[in-house]
Amino acid sequence: MKLYLAPIQGHTDDAYRHFHARQFADTDIVYTTPFIRLEKGGIRKKDIREALSPLNEGIAVVPQVIFKNYEELSALITLLKAEGIRHIDLNMGCPFPLQTSRGRGAATIASEECINAVERVINENDDVRFSVKIRLGMKDDEWLPLISRLNNLQLEYITVHPRTAKDQYQPDTLKMESFDKIYAMSSNPLVYNGDIRTPEDAKMIMEKYPDLNGVMIGRGALARPSLLTEIAGGEEWDHAKRLEAMKSLHRSLISYYQENLIGGEHQILSKILPFWEYAEDEIGRKAWKAIKKASTMAKYQTALTLIE
Ligand SMILES: Cc1cc2nc3c(=O)[nH]c(=O)nc-3n(C[C@H](O)[C@H](O)[C@H](O)COP(=O)(O)O)c2cc1C
């Protein structure tokens, strides 16, 4: 089974992916960029840097696009193709109202116009490999027409996060019975995504769904960056080893930001504090709160000493 690091806007940027891949170089991991979108007819500069960053070199990185219709999707594919990109992930699952209210992300799942657009663009670009990342729908199970149409196409894989957009990322809202149905019905390879936090969680999914192409992990891997390697090795690391790997990854990122950001301490802190956002269970509440509040590098370093 393949292992995928989920795209998380504001976290898994090019530097994060690069240093994560370096830290865990003995594990094969596929990385997806946070979504790239059109703005005023072109791709935003920041997004282009994401897709074409020299930091992507030597690692498996799949650029992801978000779109609301054929015109947007086709323009994005044309622009990325011109840069030599040959595997593109289509975001049909983003639940953020800023995107769904404009007809993008999860709003595309039940849209016949969008399904037609996806089919047309895939058929028009047979030199590009496509994967699709979905949720179940906006408010309910709306995936049936989409999955049956996608069955007519040859995709690399479909990543399924079995929640609706309405559920955002709320605990206890995964609908595994819907995932079961998609698993039974999809003729395209499936990647499971959602709430995997431990090697045991991943093992249960892999055993229950042996025909999966792989599992994709987001917040669980930000909280515990060694998680994918632990899963690959079939062995849970002890807490001290996990923390050391996490701190080592963060040290590499801090050095990188110190060399490459011009904004000084505040800008560096604004980059590194989010690394810990999902790690409360892993590091303990006291340290987690102190890290969150750290307003200088010195306070940040002191906060790290509180990790249990
Ligand atoms: C802050 C945030 C930003 C995200 N950005 C993206 C994104 O750009 N593209 C995407 O496909 N999914 C995005 N996701 C969804 C994740 O890729 C993933 O599907 C979700 O976190 C569920 O997986 P997990 O339970 O392993 O975290 C984002 C999630 C969060 C919390």
mmCIF file of C-alpha atoms and ligand atoms in Angstrom:
data_model
loop_
_atom_site.group_PDB
_atom_site.id
_atom_site.type_symbol
_atom_site.label_atom_id
_atom_site.label_comp_id
_atom_site.label_asym_id
_atom_site.label_seq_id
_atom_site.Cartn_x
_atom_site.Cartn_y
_atom_site.Cartn_z
ATOM 1 C CA MET A 1 0.000 0.000 0.000
ATOM 2 C CA LYS A 2 1.194 3.465 -0.821
ATOM 3 C CA LEU A 3 1.578 6.228 1.732
ATOM 4 C CA TYR A 4 0.470 9.772 1.014
ATOM 5 C CA LEU A 5 0.994 12.963 3.019
ATOM 6 C CA ALA A 6 -2.217 14.972 2.719
ATOM 7 C CA PRO A 7 -2.129 18.536 1.429
ATOM 8 C CA ILE A 8 -2.793 20.993 4.232
ATOM 9 C CA GLN A 9 -2.904 24.632 3.204
ATOM 10 C CA GLY A 10 -0.566 26.703 5.381
ATOM 11 C CA HIS A 11 1.346 23.645 6.640
ATOM 12 C CA THR A 12 2.587 21.250 3.947
ATOM 13 C CA ASP A 13 4.324 23.839 1.790
ATOM 14 C CA ASP A 14 7.386 23.104 -0.358
ATOM 15 C CA ALA A 15 9.844 23.474 2.531
ATOM 16 C CA TYR A 16 7.798 21.222 4.818
ATOM 17 C CA ARG A 17 7.531 18.520 2.147
ATOM 18 C CA HIS A 18 11.228 18.748 1.300
ATOM 19 C CA PHE A 19 12.516 18.452 4.843
ATOM 20 C CA HIS A 20 9.920 15.829 5.746
ATOM 21 C CA ALA A 21 11.051 13.706 2.783
ATOM 22 C CA ARG A 22 14.690 14.204 3.814
ATOM 23 C CA GLN A 23 14.057 13.336 7.460
ATOM 24 C CA PHE A 24 12.213 10.144 6.486
ATOM 25 C CA ALA A 25 14.220 9.350 3.368
ATOM 26 C CA ASP A 26 13.874 5.602 3.774
ATOM 27 C CA THR A 27 10.070 5.779 3.329
ATOM 28 C CA ASP A 28 8.337 6.148 -0.042
ATOM 29 C CA ILE A 29 5.845 8.958 0.419
ATOM 30 C CA VAL A 30 3.748 10.729 -2.193
ATOM 31 C CA TYR A 31 3.157 14.408 -1.435
ATOM 32 C CA THR A 32 0.302 16.503 -2.820
ATOM 33 C CA THR A 33 0.527 20.287 -2.895
ATOM 34 C CA PRO A 34 -2.181 22.359 -1.226
ATOM 35 C CA PHE A 35 -4.642 23.447 -3.896
ATOM 36 C CA ILE A 36 -3.566 25.754 -6.684
ATOM 37 C CA ARG A 37 -6.172 28.074 -8.135
ATOM 38 C CA LEU A 38 -6.686 30.666 -10.799
ATOM 39 C CA GLU A 39 -6.700 34.331 -9.973
ATOM 40 C CA LYS A 40 -7.294 36.897 -12.694
ATOM 41 C CA GLY A 41 -6.795 34.277 -15.396
ATOM 42 C CA GLY A 42 -3.385 33.050 -14.195
ATOM 43 C CA ILE A 43 -1.956 30.899 -11.443
ATOM 44 C CA ARG A 44 -0.960 32.929 -8.362
ATOM 45 C CA LYS A 45 2.833 33.384 -8.086
ATOM 46 C CA LYS A 46 2.828 31.685 -4.698
ATOM 47 C CA ASP A 47 1.026 28.678 -6.181
ATOM 48 C CA ILE A 48 3.435 28.423 -9.103
ATOM 49 C CA ARG A 49 6.323 28.384 -6.637
ATOM 50 C CA GLU A 50 4.558 25.524 -4.839
ATOM 51 C CA ALA A 51 4.217 23.435 -7.972
ATOM 52 C CA LEU A 52 7.638 24.169 -9.470
ATOM 53 C CA SER A 53 9.760 24.719 -6.380
ATOM 54 C CA PRO A 54 13.319 23.377 -6.604
ATOM 55 C CA LEU A 55 12.543 21.927 -3.161
ATOM 56 C CA ASN A 56 10.275 19.409 -4.945
ATOM 57 C CA GLU A 57 13.265 17.861 -6.680
ATOM 58 C CA GLY A 58 13.814 14.185 -5.996
ATOM 59 C CA ILE A 59 10.487 13.676 -4.251
ATOM 60 C CA ALA A 60 7.087 12.559 -5.510
ATOM 61 C CA VAL A 61 4.978 15.723 -5.551
ATOM 62 C CA VAL A 62 1.564 15.922 -7.184
ATOM 63 C CA PRO A 63 0.251 19.448 -7.776
ATOM 64 C CA GLN A 64 -3.418 19.825 -6.892
ATOM 65 C CA VAL A 65 -5.879 22.214 -8.556
ATOM 66 C CA ILE A 66 -9.242 23.559 -7.442
ATOM 67 C CA PHE A 67 -11.817 24.731 -10.007
ATOM 68 C CA LYS A 68 -15.468 25.531 -10.551
ATOM 69 C CA ASN A 69 -16.023 24.767 -14.234
ATOM 70 C CA TYR A 70 -14.467 23.576 -17.475
ATOM 71 C CA GLU A 71 -12.846 26.931 -18.255
ATOM 72 C CA GLU A 72 -10.998 27.113 -14.936
ATOM 73 C CA LEU A 73 -9.998 23.470 -14.930
ATOM 74 C CA SER A 74 -8.835 23.461 -18.513
ATOM 75 C CA ALA A 75 -6.814 26.682 -18.025
ATOM 76 C CA LEU A 76 -5.109 25.262 -14.938
ATOM 77 C CA ILE A 77 -4.227 21.996 -16.671
ATOM 78 C CA THR A 78 -2.860 23.856 -19.704
ATOM 79 C CA LEU A 79 -0.698 26.099 -17.499
ATOM 80 C CA LEU A 80 0.677 23.195 -15.447
ATOM 81 C CA LYS A 81 1.252 21.061 -18.529
ATOM 82 C CA ALA A 82 3.279 23.876 -20.058
ATOM 83 C CA GLU A 83 5.556 23.575 -17.019
ATOM 84 C CA GLY A 84 6.073 19.870 -17.708
ATOM 85 C CA ILE A 85 3.748 18.530 -15.025
ATOM 86 C CA ARG A 86 2.215 15.168 -15.911
ATOM 87 C CA HIS A 87 0.286 14.100 -12.800
ATOM 88 C CA ILE A 88 -2.369 16.454 -11.453
ATOM 89 C CA ASP A 89 -4.773 15.989 -8.550
ATOM 90 C CA LEU A 90 -8.270 17.459 -8.807
ATOM 91 C CA ASN A 91 -9.712 18.878 -5.593
ATOM 92 C CA MET A 92 -13.404 18.015 -5.383
ATOM 93 C CA GLY A 93 -13.609 17.997 -1.621
ATOM 94 C CA CYS A 94 -12.508 21.270 -0.031
ATOM 95 C CA PRO A 95 -15.188 22.181 2.563
ATOM 96 C CA PHE A 96 -14.120 25.800 3.173
ATOM 97 C CA PRO A 97 -17.068 28.136 2.490
ATOM 98 C CA LEU A 98 -14.769 30.579 0.692
ATOM 99 C CA GLN A 99 -14.312 27.898 -1.983
ATOM 100 C CA THR A 100 -17.650 26.054 -1.886
ATOM 101 C CA SER A 101 -19.663 29.286 -2.093
ATOM 102 C CA ARG A 102 -17.881 29.948 -5.390
ATOM 103 C CA GLY A 103 -18.735 26.481 -6.685
ATOM 104 C CA ARG A 104 -15.311 24.931 -6.020
ATOM 105 C CA GLY A 105 -14.150 22.000 -3.867
ATOM 106 C CA ALA A 106 -16.966 19.989 -2.306
ATOM 107 C CA ALA A 107 -19.513 22.004 -4.297
ATOM 108 C CA THR A 108 -18.333 20.230 -7.465
ATOM 109 C CA ILE A 109 -19.220 16.725 -6.241
ATOM 110 C CA ALA A 110 -22.917 16.888 -7.109
ATOM 111 C CA SER A 111 -22.581 19.324 -10.015
ATOM 112 C CA GLU A 112 -23.262 17.710 -13.356
ATOM 113 C CA GLU A 113 -21.516 20.608 -15.071
ATOM 114 C CA CYS A 114 -18.356 19.924 -13.057
ATOM 115 C CA ILE A 115 -18.507 16.180 -13.615
ATOM 116 C CA ASN A 116 -18.806 16.858 -17.367
ATOM 117 C CA ALA A 117 -15.853 19.250 -17.121
ATOM 118 C CA VAL A 118 -13.692 16.658 -15.354
ATOM 119 C CA GLU A 119 -14.571 13.996 -17.922
ATOM 120 C CA ARG A 120 -13.878 16.335 -20.821
ATOM 121 C CA VAL A 121 -10.565 17.612 -19.463
ATOM 122 C CA ILE A 122 -9.340 14.104 -18.667
ATOM 123 C CA ASN A 123 -10.280 12.918 -22.161
ATOM 124 C CA GLU A 124 -8.582 15.935 -23.743
ATOM 125 C CA ASN A 125 -5.320 15.409 -21.862
ATOM 126 C CA ASP A 126 -4.318 11.804 -22.345
ATOM 127 C CA ASP A 127 -0.677 12.718 -21.720
ATOM 128 C CA VAL A 128 -1.504 13.666 -18.123
ATOM 129 C CA ARG A 129 -2.261 11.269 -15.269
ATOM 130 C CA PHE A 130 -5.108 12.375 -13.035
ATOM 131 C CA SER A 131 -6.196 11.636 -9.510
ATOM 132 C CA VAL A 132 -9.241 13.052 -7.749
ATOM 133 C CA LYS A 133 -9.736 13.918 -4.059
ATOM 134 C CA ILE A 134 -13.308 13.911 -2.809
ATOM 135 C CA ARG A 135 -15.580 14.112 0.208
ATOM 136 C CA LEU A 136 -19.016 12.527 0.365
ATOM 137 C CA GLY A 137 -20.878 15.696 -0.603
ATOM 138 C CA MET A 138 -21.884 19.083 0.742
ATOM 139 C CA LYS A 139 -24.471 17.923 3.305
ATOM 140 C CA ASP A 140 -25.086 14.287 2.567
ATOM 141 C CA ASP A 141 -23.998 11.395 0.374
ATOM 142 C CA GLU A 142 -23.861 13.035 -3.062
ATOM 143 C CA TRP A 143 -21.028 10.987 -4.551
ATOM 144 C CA LEU A 144 -22.940 8.286 -6.436
ATOM 145 C CA PRO A 145 -23.221 9.942 -9.888
ATOM 146 C CA LEU A 146 -19.629 11.184 -9.642
ATOM 147 C CA ILE A 147 -18.144 7.797 -8.755
ATOM 148 C CA SER A 148 -20.124 6.020 -11.467
ATOM 149 C CA ARG A 149 -18.981 8.550 -14.100
ATOM 150 C CA LEU A 150 -15.395 8.303 -12.871
ATOM 151 C CA ASN A 151 -15.688 4.529 -13.333
ATOM 152 C CA ASN A 152 -15.605 5.244 -17.088
ATOM 153 C CA LEU A 153 -12.223 6.957 -16.763
ATOM 154 C CA GLN A 154 -8.814 5.597 -15.846
ATOM 155 C CA LEU A 155 -7.618 7.530 -12.842
ATOM 156 C CA GLU A 156 -4.433 7.005 -10.876
ATOM 157 C CA TYR A 157 -6.560 6.894 -7.719
ATOM 158 C CA ILE A 158 -9.455 8.566 -5.964
ATOM 159 C CA THR A 159 -8.757 9.800 -2.453
ATOM 160 C CA VAL A 160 -11.883 9.653 -0.316
ATOM 161 C CA HIS A 161 -12.332 11.598 2.913
ATOM 162 C CA PRO A 162 -15.613 10.141 4.178
ATOM 163 C CA ARG A 163 -17.136 13.285 5.670
ATOM 164 C CA THR A 164 -19.480 15.871 4.203
ATOM 165 C CA ALA A 165 -18.487 19.523 3.837
ATOM 166 C CA LYS A 166 -21.031 20.378 6.505
ATOM 167 C CA ASP A 167 -19.101 18.197 8.939
ATOM 168 C CA GLN A 168 -15.835 20.033 8.143
ATOM 169 C CA TYR A 169 -13.352 18.148 10.379
ATOM 170 C CA GLN A 170 -15.584 17.559 13.420
ATOM 171 C CA PRO A 171 -14.724 14.515 15.524
ATOM 172 C CA ASP A 172 -16.975 11.457 15.188
ATOM 173 C CA THR A 173 -18.397 12.474 11.813
ATOM 174 C CA LEU A 174 -16.639 9.934 9.576
ATOM 175 C CA LYS A 175 -19.217 7.893 7.649
ATOM 176 C CA MET A 176 -17.473 4.593 7.154
ATOM 177 C CA GLU A 177 -20.620 2.953 5.769
ATOM 178 C CA SER A 178 -20.435 5.417 2.859
ATOM 179 C CA PHE A 179 -16.769 4.606 2.352
ATOM 180 C CA ASP A 180 -17.703 0.886 2.280
ATOM 181 C CA LYS A 181 -20.123 1.593 -0.577
ATOM 182 C CA ILE A 182 -17.574 3.605 -2.567
ATOM 183 C CA TYR A 183 -14.993 0.844 -1.973
ATOM 184 C CA ALA A 184 -17.430 -1.714 -3.363
ATOM 185 C CA MET A 185 -18.397 0.407 -6.332
ATOM 186 C CA SER A 186 -15.298 2.216 -7.574
ATOM 187 C CA SER A 187 -13.391 0.612 -10.396
ATOM 188 C CA ASN A 188 -10.618 3.165 -9.863
ATOM 189 C CA PRO A 189 -8.008 2.526 -7.145
ATOM 190 C CA LEU A 190 -8.955 4.153 -3.839
ATOM 191 C CA VAL A 191 -6.924 5.958 -1.216
ATOM 192 C CA TYR A 192 -8.483 6.215 2.238
ATOM 193 C CA ASN A 193 -8.087 9.525 4.090
ATOM 194 C CA GLY A 194 -9.377 10.532 7.503
ATOM 195 C CA ASP A 195 -8.434 10.616 11.183
ATOM 196 C CA ILE A 196 -5.494 8.203 11.047
ATOM 197 C CA ARG A 197 -3.399 9.126 14.067
ATOM 198 C CA THR A 198 -1.494 5.967 14.976
ATOM 199 C CA PRO A 199 0.057 2.983 13.168
ATOM 200 C CA GLU A 200 -2.781 0.917 14.692
ATOM 201 C CA ASP A 201 -5.400 3.167 13.015
ATOM 202 C CA ALA A 202 -3.667 2.646 9.668
ATOM 203 C CA LYS A 203 -3.383 -1.109 10.209
ATOM 204 C CA MET A 204 -7.110 -1.397 10.882
ATOM 205 C CA ILE A 205 -7.943 0.453 7.663
ATOM 206 C CA MET A 206 -5.480 -1.563 5.588
ATOM 207 C CA GLU A 207 -6.818 -4.847 6.960
ATOM 208 C CA LYS A 208 -10.440 -3.875 6.476
ATOM 209 C CA TYR A 209 -9.837 -2.637 2.908
ATOM 210 C CA PRO A 210 -7.061 -4.805 1.452
ATOM 211 C CA ASP A 211 -7.625 -3.561 -2.110
ATOM 212 C CA LEU A 212 -6.842 0.046 -1.281
ATOM 213 C CA ASN A 213 -4.150 1.771 -3.294
ATOM 214 C CA GLY A 214 -3.007 3.461 -0.077
ATOM 215 C CA VAL A 215 -3.732 5.708 2.851
ATOM 216 C CA MET A 216 -3.359 9.479 3.023
ATOM 217 C CA ILE A 217 -2.643 11.175 6.326
ATOM 218 C CA GLY A 218 -2.818 14.881 7.173
ATOM 219 C CA ARG A 219 -3.217 16.140 10.718
ATOM 220 C CA GLY A 220 -2.011 12.866 12.227
ATOM 221 C CA ALA A 221 1.279 13.230 10.374
ATOM 222 C CA LEU A 222 1.706 16.893 11.316
ATOM 223 C CA ALA A 223 1.243 15.905 14.966
ATOM 224 C CA ARG A 224 3.586 12.958 14.560
ATOM 225 C CA PRO A 225 5.774 13.375 11.475
ATOM 226 C CA SER A 226 7.277 9.881 11.849
ATOM 227 C CA LEU A 227 3.816 8.291 11.490
ATOM 228 C CA LEU A 228 4.158 7.310 7.817
ATOM 229 C CA THR A 229 7.566 5.765 8.490
ATOM 230 C CA GLU A 230 6.212 3.903 11.509
ATOM 231 C CA ILE A 231 3.397 2.523 9.331
ATOM 232 C CA ALA A 232 5.823 1.528 6.567
ATOM 233 C CA GLY A 233 8.074 -0.233 9.070
ATOM 234 C CA GLY A 234 5.145 -1.962 10.768
ATOM 235 C CA GLU A 235 6.511 -0.861 14.133
ATOM 236 C CA GLU A 236 5.384 1.858 16.519
ATOM 237 C CA TRP A 237 8.211 4.121 17.714
ATOM 238 C CA ASP A 238 8.409 5.052 21.375
ATOM 239 C CA HIS A 239 7.469 8.587 22.377
ATOM 240 C CA ALA A 240 11.068 9.796 22.822
ATOM 241 C CA LYS A 241 12.092 8.603 19.354
ATOM 242 C CA ARG A 242 9.019 10.188 17.760
ATOM 243 C CA LEU A 243 9.669 13.492 19.493
ATOM 244 C CA GLU A 244 13.319 13.514 18.508
ATOM 245 C CA ALA A 245 12.365 12.974 14.856
ATOM 246 C CA MET A 246 9.767 15.737 15.075
ATOM 247 C CA LYS A 247 12.174 18.198 16.675
ATOM 248 C CA SER A 248 14.874 17.337 14.173
ATOM 249 C CA LEU A 249 12.490 18.039 11.278
ATOM 250 C CA HIS A 250 11.488 21.341 12.863
ATOM 251 C CA ARG A 251 15.144 22.301 13.418
ATOM 252 C CA SER A 252 15.839 21.772 9.710
ATOM 253 C CA LEU A 253 12.859 23.925 8.817
ATOM 254 C CA ILE A 254 13.858 26.671 11.251
ATOM 255 C CA SER A 255 17.392 26.797 9.775
ATOM 256 C CA TYR A 256 15.892 26.963 6.310
ATOM 257 C CA TYR A 257 13.553 29.799 7.256
ATOM 258 C CA GLN A 258 16.334 31.664 9.068
ATOM 259 C CA GLU A 259 18.378 31.582 5.872
ATOM 260 C CA ASN A 260 15.523 32.319 3.489
ATOM 261 C CA LEU A 261 12.987 34.600 5.150
ATOM 262 C CA ILE A 262 13.758 38.257 5.381
ATOM 263 C CA GLY A 263 11.084 39.224 7.929
ATOM 264 C CA GLY A 264 13.044 38.259 11.045
ATOM 265 C CA GLU A 265 11.941 36.535 14.225
ATOM 266 C CA HIS A 266 8.234 37.227 13.898
ATOM 267 C CA GLN A 267 7.982 35.855 10.414
ATOM 268 C CA ILE A 268 9.908 32.733 11.405
ATOM 269 C CA LEU A 269 7.637 32.204 14.403
ATOM 270 C CA SER A 270 4.576 32.588 12.187
ATOM 271 C CA LYS A 271 5.948 29.687 10.132
ATOM 272 C CA ILE A 272 6.960 27.358 12.942
ATOM 273 C CA LEU A 273 4.183 27.747 15.502
ATOM 274 C CA PRO A 274 1.634 26.098 13.158
ATOM 275 C CA PHE A 275 3.841 22.952 13.046
ATOM 276 C CA TRP A 276 2.528 22.188 16.531
ATOM 277 C CA GLU A 277 -1.137 22.977 15.921
ATOM 278 C CA TYR A 278 -2.319 19.348 15.877
ATOM 279 C CA ALA A 279 0.242 17.997 18.370
ATOM 280 C CA GLU A 280 -1.502 18.640 21.682
ATOM 281 C CA ASP A 281 -1.992 14.930 22.443
ATOM 282 C CA GLU A 282 1.567 14.139 21.388
ATOM 283 C CA ILE A 283 3.361 16.777 23.498
ATOM 284 C CA GLY A 284 0.952 17.488 26.403
ATOM 285 C CA ARG A 285 -1.331 20.469 26.993
ATOM 286 C CA LYS A 286 1.142 22.541 29.010
ATOM 287 C CA ALA A 287 3.847 22.606 26.335
ATOM 288 C CA TRP A 288 1.264 22.944 23.563
ATOM 289 C CA LYS A 289 -0.240 26.055 25.145
ATOM 290 C CA ALA A 290 3.164 27.590 25.873
ATOM 291 C CA ILE A 291 4.281 27.018 22.253
ATOM 292 C CA LYS A 292 1.068 28.569 20.961
ATOM 293 C CA LYS A 293 1.667 31.688 23.055
ATOM 294 C CA ALA A 294 5.406 32.054 22.333
ATOM 295 C CA SER A 295 6.055 35.568 21.047
ATOM 296 C CA THR A 296 9.845 35.321 20.712
ATOM 297 C CA MET A 297 12.280 32.585 19.699
ATOM 298 C CA ALA A 298 13.600 32.509 23.270
ATOM 299 C CA LYS A 299 10.092 31.869 24.628
ATOM 300 C CA TYR A 300 9.572 29.240 21.947
ATOM 301 C CA GLN A 301 12.748 27.423 22.994
ATOM 302 C CA THR A 302 11.650 27.567 26.655
ATOM 303 C CA ALA A 303 8.218 26.211 25.693
ATOM 304 C CA LEU A 304 9.870 23.233 23.996
ATOM 305 C CA THR A 305 11.478 22.236 27.300
ATOM 306 C CA LEU A 306 7.978 21.706 28.730
ATOM 307 C CA ILE A 307 7.272 18.823 26.348
ATOM 308 C CA GLU A 308 6.527 15.695 28.348
HETATM 309 C C1 LIG B 1 -6.156 23.626 7.490
HETATM 310 C C2 LIG B 1 -6.414 22.583 6.445
HETATM 311 C C3 LIG B 1 -6.063 22.827 5.119
HETATM 312 C C4 LIG B 1 -6.314 21.871 4.124
HETATM 313 N N1 LIG B 1 -5.946 22.131 2.829
HETATM 314 C C5 LIG B 1 -6.228 21.209 1.868
HETATM 315 C C6 LIG B 1 -5.885 21.424 0.491
HETATM 316 O O1 LIG B 1 -5.316 22.455 0.104
HETATM 317 N N2 LIG B 1 -6.211 20.466 -0.404
HETATM 318 C C7 LIG B 1 -6.852 19.296 -0.031
HETATM 319 O O2 LIG B 1 -7.129 18.445 -0.861
HETATM 320 N N3 LIG B 1 -7.163 19.067 1.247
HETATM 321 C C8 LIG B 1 -6.859 19.984 2.196
HETATM 322 N N4 LIG B 1 -7.172 19.710 3.488
HETATM 323 C C9 LIG B 1 -7.747 18.377 3.833
HETATM 324 C C10 LIG B 1 -6.645 17.355 4.147
HETATM 325 O O3 LIG B 1 -5.872 17.085 3.004
HETATM 326 C C11 LIG B 1 -7.272 16.031 4.636
HETATM 327 O O4 LIG B 1 -8.162 15.571 3.662
HETATM 328 C C12 LIG B 1 -8.019 16.203 5.948
HETATM 329 O O5 LIG B 1 -7.215 16.902 6.893
HETATM 330 C C13 LIG B 1 -8.451 14.863 6.528
HETATM 331 O O6 LIG B 1 -7.327 14.037 6.732
HETATM 332 P P1 LIG B 1 -6.670 13.844 8.197
HETATM 333 O O7 LIG B 1 -7.789 13.410 9.110
HETATM 334 O O8 LIG B 1 -5.613 12.792 8.024
HETATM 335 O O9 LIG B 1 -6.129 15.178 8.603
HETATM 336 C C14 LIG B 1 -6.917 20.648 4.489
HETATM 337 C C15 LIG B 1 -7.245 20.393 5.829
HETATM 338 C C16 LIG B 1 -7.000 21.325 6.806
HETATM 339 C C17 LIG B 1 -7.353 21.007 8.237
#
